[in-house]
mmCIF file of C-alpha atoms in Angstrom:
data_model
loop_
_atom_site.group_PDB
_atom_site.id
_atom_site.type_symbol
_atom_site.label_atom_id
_atom_site.label_comp_id
_atom_site.label_asym_id
_atom_site.label_seq_id
_atom_site.Cartn_x
_atom_site.Cartn_y
_atom_site.Cartn_z
ATOM 1 C CA UNK A 833 27.906 25.178 -69.390
ATOM 2 C CA UNK A 834 26.389 24.612 -65.932
ATOM 3 C CA UNK A 835 29.766 23.690 -64.397
ATOM 4 C CA UNK A 836 31.513 26.713 -65.927
ATOM 5 C CA UNK A 837 29.186 28.892 -63.851
ATOM 6 C CA UNK A 838 28.793 26.865 -60.669
ATOM 7 C CA UNK A 839 32.438 25.787 -60.152
ATOM 8 C CA UNK A 840 33.874 29.339 -59.780
ATOM 9 C CA UNK A 841 31.046 30.214 -57.369
ATOM 10 C CA UNK A 842 31.672 27.058 -55.347
ATOM 11 C CA UNK A 843 35.423 27.717 -55.235
ATOM 12 C CA UNK A 844 34.843 31.310 -54.110
ATOM 13 C CA UNK A 845 32.591 30.107 -51.277
ATOM 14 C CA UNK A 846 35.110 27.399 -50.277
ATOM 15 C CA UNK A 847 37.847 30.063 -50.066
ATOM 16 C CA UNK A 848 35.739 32.479 -48.012
ATOM 17 C CA UNK A 849 34.660 32.723 -44.373
ATOM 18 C CA UNK A 850 31.380 31.190 -45.629
ATOM 19 C CA UNK A 851 33.177 27.915 -46.457
ATOM 20 C CA UNK A 852 30.987 26.077 -43.931
ATOM 21 C CA UNK A 853 28.165 26.255 -46.482
ATOM 22 C CA UNK A 854 30.001 23.775 -48.744
ATOM 23 C CA UNK A 855 32.773 22.273 -46.577
ATOM 24 C CA UNK A 856 30.687 19.412 -45.247
ATOM 25 C CA UNK A 857 30.351 17.914 -48.731
ATOM 26 C CA UNK A 858 32.986 19.503 -50.979
ATOM 27 C CA UNK A 859 36.717 19.904 -51.211
ATOM 28 C CA UNK A 860 38.625 21.806 -53.874
ATOM 29 C CA UNK A 861 41.547 20.012 -55.510
ATOM 30 C CA UNK A 862 44.433 22.316 -56.524
ATOM 31 C CA UNK A 863 46.928 20.919 -59.030
ATOM 32 C CA UNK A 864 49.031 21.800 -62.069
ATOM 33 C CA UNK A 865 48.403 20.596 -65.580
ATOM 34 C CA UNK A 866 51.034 18.122 -66.721
ATOM 35 C CA UNK A 867 51.525 19.606 -70.190
ATOM 36 C CA UNK A 868 50.576 23.249 -69.646
ATOM 37 C CA UNK A 869 51.724 23.880 -66.082
ATOM 38 C CA UNK A 870 48.455 25.758 -65.616
ATOM 39 C CA UNK A 871 47.043 25.699 -62.090
ATOM 40 C CA UNK A 872 43.596 24.143 -61.775
ATOM 41 C CA UNK A 873 41.069 24.255 -58.946
ATOM 42 C CA UNK A 874 38.299 21.668 -59.170
ATOM 43 C CA UNK A 875 35.551 21.254 -56.562
ATOM 44 C CA UNK A 876 34.502 17.657 -55.900
ATOM 45 C CA UNK A 877 32.207 16.013 -53.405
ATOM 46 C CA UNK A 878 33.832 13.682 -50.921
ATOM 47 C CA UNK A 879 33.226 11.078 -48.280
ATOM 48 C CA UNK A 880 35.567 10.933 -45.290
ATOM 49 C CA UNK A 881 36.016 7.426 -43.975
ATOM 50 C CA UNK A 882 38.031 6.833 -41.829
ATOM 51 C CA UNK A 883 39.230 10.182 -40.546
ATOM 52 C CA UNK A 884 41.768 11.672 -42.911
ATOM 53 C CA UNK A 885 40.811 9.384 -45.815
ATOM 54 C CA UNK A 886 38.661 11.102 -48.443
ATOM 55 C CA UNK A 887 37.076 9.443 -51.470
ATOM 56 C CA UNK A 888 35.941 11.404 -54.530
ATOM 57 C CA UNK A 889 34.652 10.310 -57.916
ATOM 58 C CA UNK A 890 34.386 12.046 -61.256
ATOM 59 C CA UNK A 891 33.200 11.048 -64.686
ATOM 60 C CA UNK A 892 35.988 9.312 -66.567
ATOM 61 C CA UNK A 893 35.038 11.384 -69.625
ATOM 62 C CA UNK A 894 36.230 14.513 -67.794
ATOM 63 C CA UNK A 895 39.865 14.932 -68.706
ATOM 64 C CA UNK A 896 41.102 17.053 -65.791
ATOM 65 C CA UNK A 897 41.691 14.052 -63.495
ATOM 66 C CA UNK A 898 44.348 12.695 -65.864
ATOM 67 C CA UNK A 899 46.712 15.351 -64.525
ATOM 68 C CA UNK A 900 46.496 13.642 -61.129
ATOM 69 C CA UNK A 901 47.884 10.339 -62.408
ATOM 70 C CA UNK A 902 51.368 11.848 -62.577
ATOM 71 C CA UNK A 903 51.604 13.197 -59.043
ATOM 72 C CA UNK A 904 51.201 11.880 -55.541
ATOM 73 C CA UNK A 905 50.819 15.203 -53.697
ATOM 74 C CA UNK A 906 48.499 18.149 -54.262
ATOM 75 C CA UNK A 907 46.919 20.926 -52.227
ATOM 76 C CA UNK A 908 43.267 20.784 -51.250
ATOM 77 C CA UNK A 909 40.896 23.305 -49.751
ATOM 78 C CA UNK A 910 39.420 21.329 -46.864
ATOM 79 C CA UNK A 911 37.068 22.925 -44.354
ATOM 80 C CA UNK A 912 38.370 26.410 -45.075
ATOM 81 C CA UNK A 913 42.080 25.536 -45.016
ATOM 82 C CA UNK A 914 44.498 24.956 -47.877
ATOM 83 C CA UNK A 915 46.451 21.835 -46.905
ATOM 84 C CA UNK A 916 48.816 19.297 -48.422
ATOM 85 C CA UNK A 917 47.380 15.912 -49.344
ATOM 86 C CA UNK A 918 48.526 12.647 -50.861
ATOM 87 C CA UNK A 919 46.439 11.224 -53.680
ATOM 88 C CA UNK A 920 45.952 8.074 -55.682
ATOM 89 C CA UNK A 921 43.821 7.676 -58.774
ATOM 90 C CA UNK A 922 41.944 4.537 -59.790
ATOM 91 C CA UNK A 923 40.365 4.424 -63.243
ATOM 92 C CA UNK A 924 40.602 0.753 -64.189
ATOM 93 C CA UNK A 925 39.351 -1.391 -61.298
ATOM 94 C CA UNK A 926 35.606 -0.918 -61.573
ATOM 95 C CA UNK A 927 34.935 -3.079 -58.495
ATOM 96 C CA UNK A 928 37.015 -0.790 -56.265
ATOM 97 C CA UNK A 929 35.372 2.254 -57.830
ATOM 98 C CA UNK A 930 31.890 0.746 -57.333
ATOM 99 C CA UNK A 931 32.513 0.072 -53.648
ATOM 100 C CA UNK A 932 33.615 3.663 -53.021
ATOM 101 C CA UNK A 933 30.835 5.073 -55.213
ATOM 102 C CA UNK A 934 28.244 3.092 -53.267
ATOM 103 C CA UNK A 935 29.525 4.531 -49.984
ATOM 104 C CA UNK A 936 29.523 8.033 -51.471
ATOM 105 C CA UNK A 937 25.959 7.632 -52.782
ATOM 106 C CA UNK A 938 24.852 6.292 -49.390
ATOM 107 C CA UNK A 939 26.263 9.431 -47.805
ATOM 108 C CA UNK A 940 24.861 11.881 -50.371
ATOM 109 C CA UNK A 941 21.888 11.476 -52.662
ATOM 110 C CA UNK A 942 23.232 14.347 -54.740
ATOM 111 C CA UNK A 943 26.143 12.117 -55.733
ATOM 112 C CA UNK A 944 23.649 9.377 -56.558
ATOM 113 C CA UNK A 945 21.707 11.788 -58.743
ATOM 114 C CA UNK A 946 24.772 12.835 -60.745
ATOM 115 C CA UNK A 947 25.937 9.210 -61.051
ATOM 116 C CA UNK A 948 22.428 8.153 -62.178
ATOM 117 C CA UNK A 949 22.133 5.728 -59.270
ATOM 118 C CA UNK A 950 18.650 4.817 -58.094
ATOM 119 C CA UNK A 951 17.662 4.015 -54.520
ATOM 120 C CA UNK A 952 15.557 1.244 -53.018
ATOM 121 C CA UNK A 953 14.609 1.303 -49.343
ATOM 122 C CA UNK A 954 16.924 4.284 -48.896
ATOM 123 C CA UNK A 955 19.999 2.457 -50.214
ATOM 124 C CA UNK A 956 21.763 2.790 -53.569
ATOM 125 C CA UNK A 957 20.835 0.067 -56.046
ATOM 126 C CA UNK A 958 24.027 -1.971 -56.470
ATOM 127 C CA UNK A 959 23.396 -2.709 -60.151
ATOM 128 C CA UNK A 960 23.120 1.036 -60.853
ATOM 129 C CA UNK A 961 26.303 1.641 -58.859
ATOM 130 C CA UNK A 962 28.214 -1.003 -60.818
ATOM 131 C CA UNK A 963 26.977 0.406 -64.128
ATOM 132 C CA UNK A 964 27.950 3.948 -63.103
ATOM 133 C CA UNK A 965 31.375 2.793 -61.887
ATOM 134 C CA UNK A 966 32.351 1.734 -65.410
ATOM 135 C CA UNK A 967 32.407 5.418 -66.359
ATOM 136 C CA UNK A 968 33.934 6.835 -63.183
ATOM 137 C CA UNK A 969 37.377 7.599 -61.821
ATOM 138 C CA UNK A 970 38.116 7.303 -58.096
ATOM 139 C CA UNK A 971 40.387 9.808 -56.406
ATOM 140 C CA UNK A 972 41.583 8.833 -52.929
ATOM 141 C CA UNK A 973 42.908 11.713 -50.838
ATOM 142 C CA UNK A 974 44.866 11.269 -47.608
ATOM 143 C CA UNK A 975 45.290 14.223 -45.273
ATOM 144 C CA UNK A 976 47.183 14.578 -42.023
#
C-alpha cells in the first residue's frame, strides 16, 4: 500500500523541474510488460560507479523486474532527462548481487534499511548483505 502512494509521487517529482530533490538517489525505469504491452514506470535507487554504470536492486519477490529479462534496452529518467539505457538483470548469482548490494548500502543507509542490512563501524555487515542478496535481483544500467 505504501508503494502505491509513494511511487506516483516520486515519479511526478522525477519528471518535474524539482527532479533534483530525488535525482541524486533515484532513477525511474520505463519499460513495457512482456505479456500485456503495458508501459511501466518504476522508481529505484541507484549507485553510479563508474560513470555511466548504474546498479539497482529490488526484492526478487516483486514481479515487475521479470519484464526486464527479455530486453536489453529501456528508457530511464536520469537527472531530469529521459534517456536510452542498456540493461542486464542478475537474479541467480547471489555473490554478484551481494557485492553490488554492499556498495549500494555503503552509499545509502536507506537502501540498507529496506534490505534489512545492519551496520557496524559505519559499514554494512557482510553477513546481512549476503542474507539479503538471496532475495534480491540486480539490475545493471549502462548509459551514454
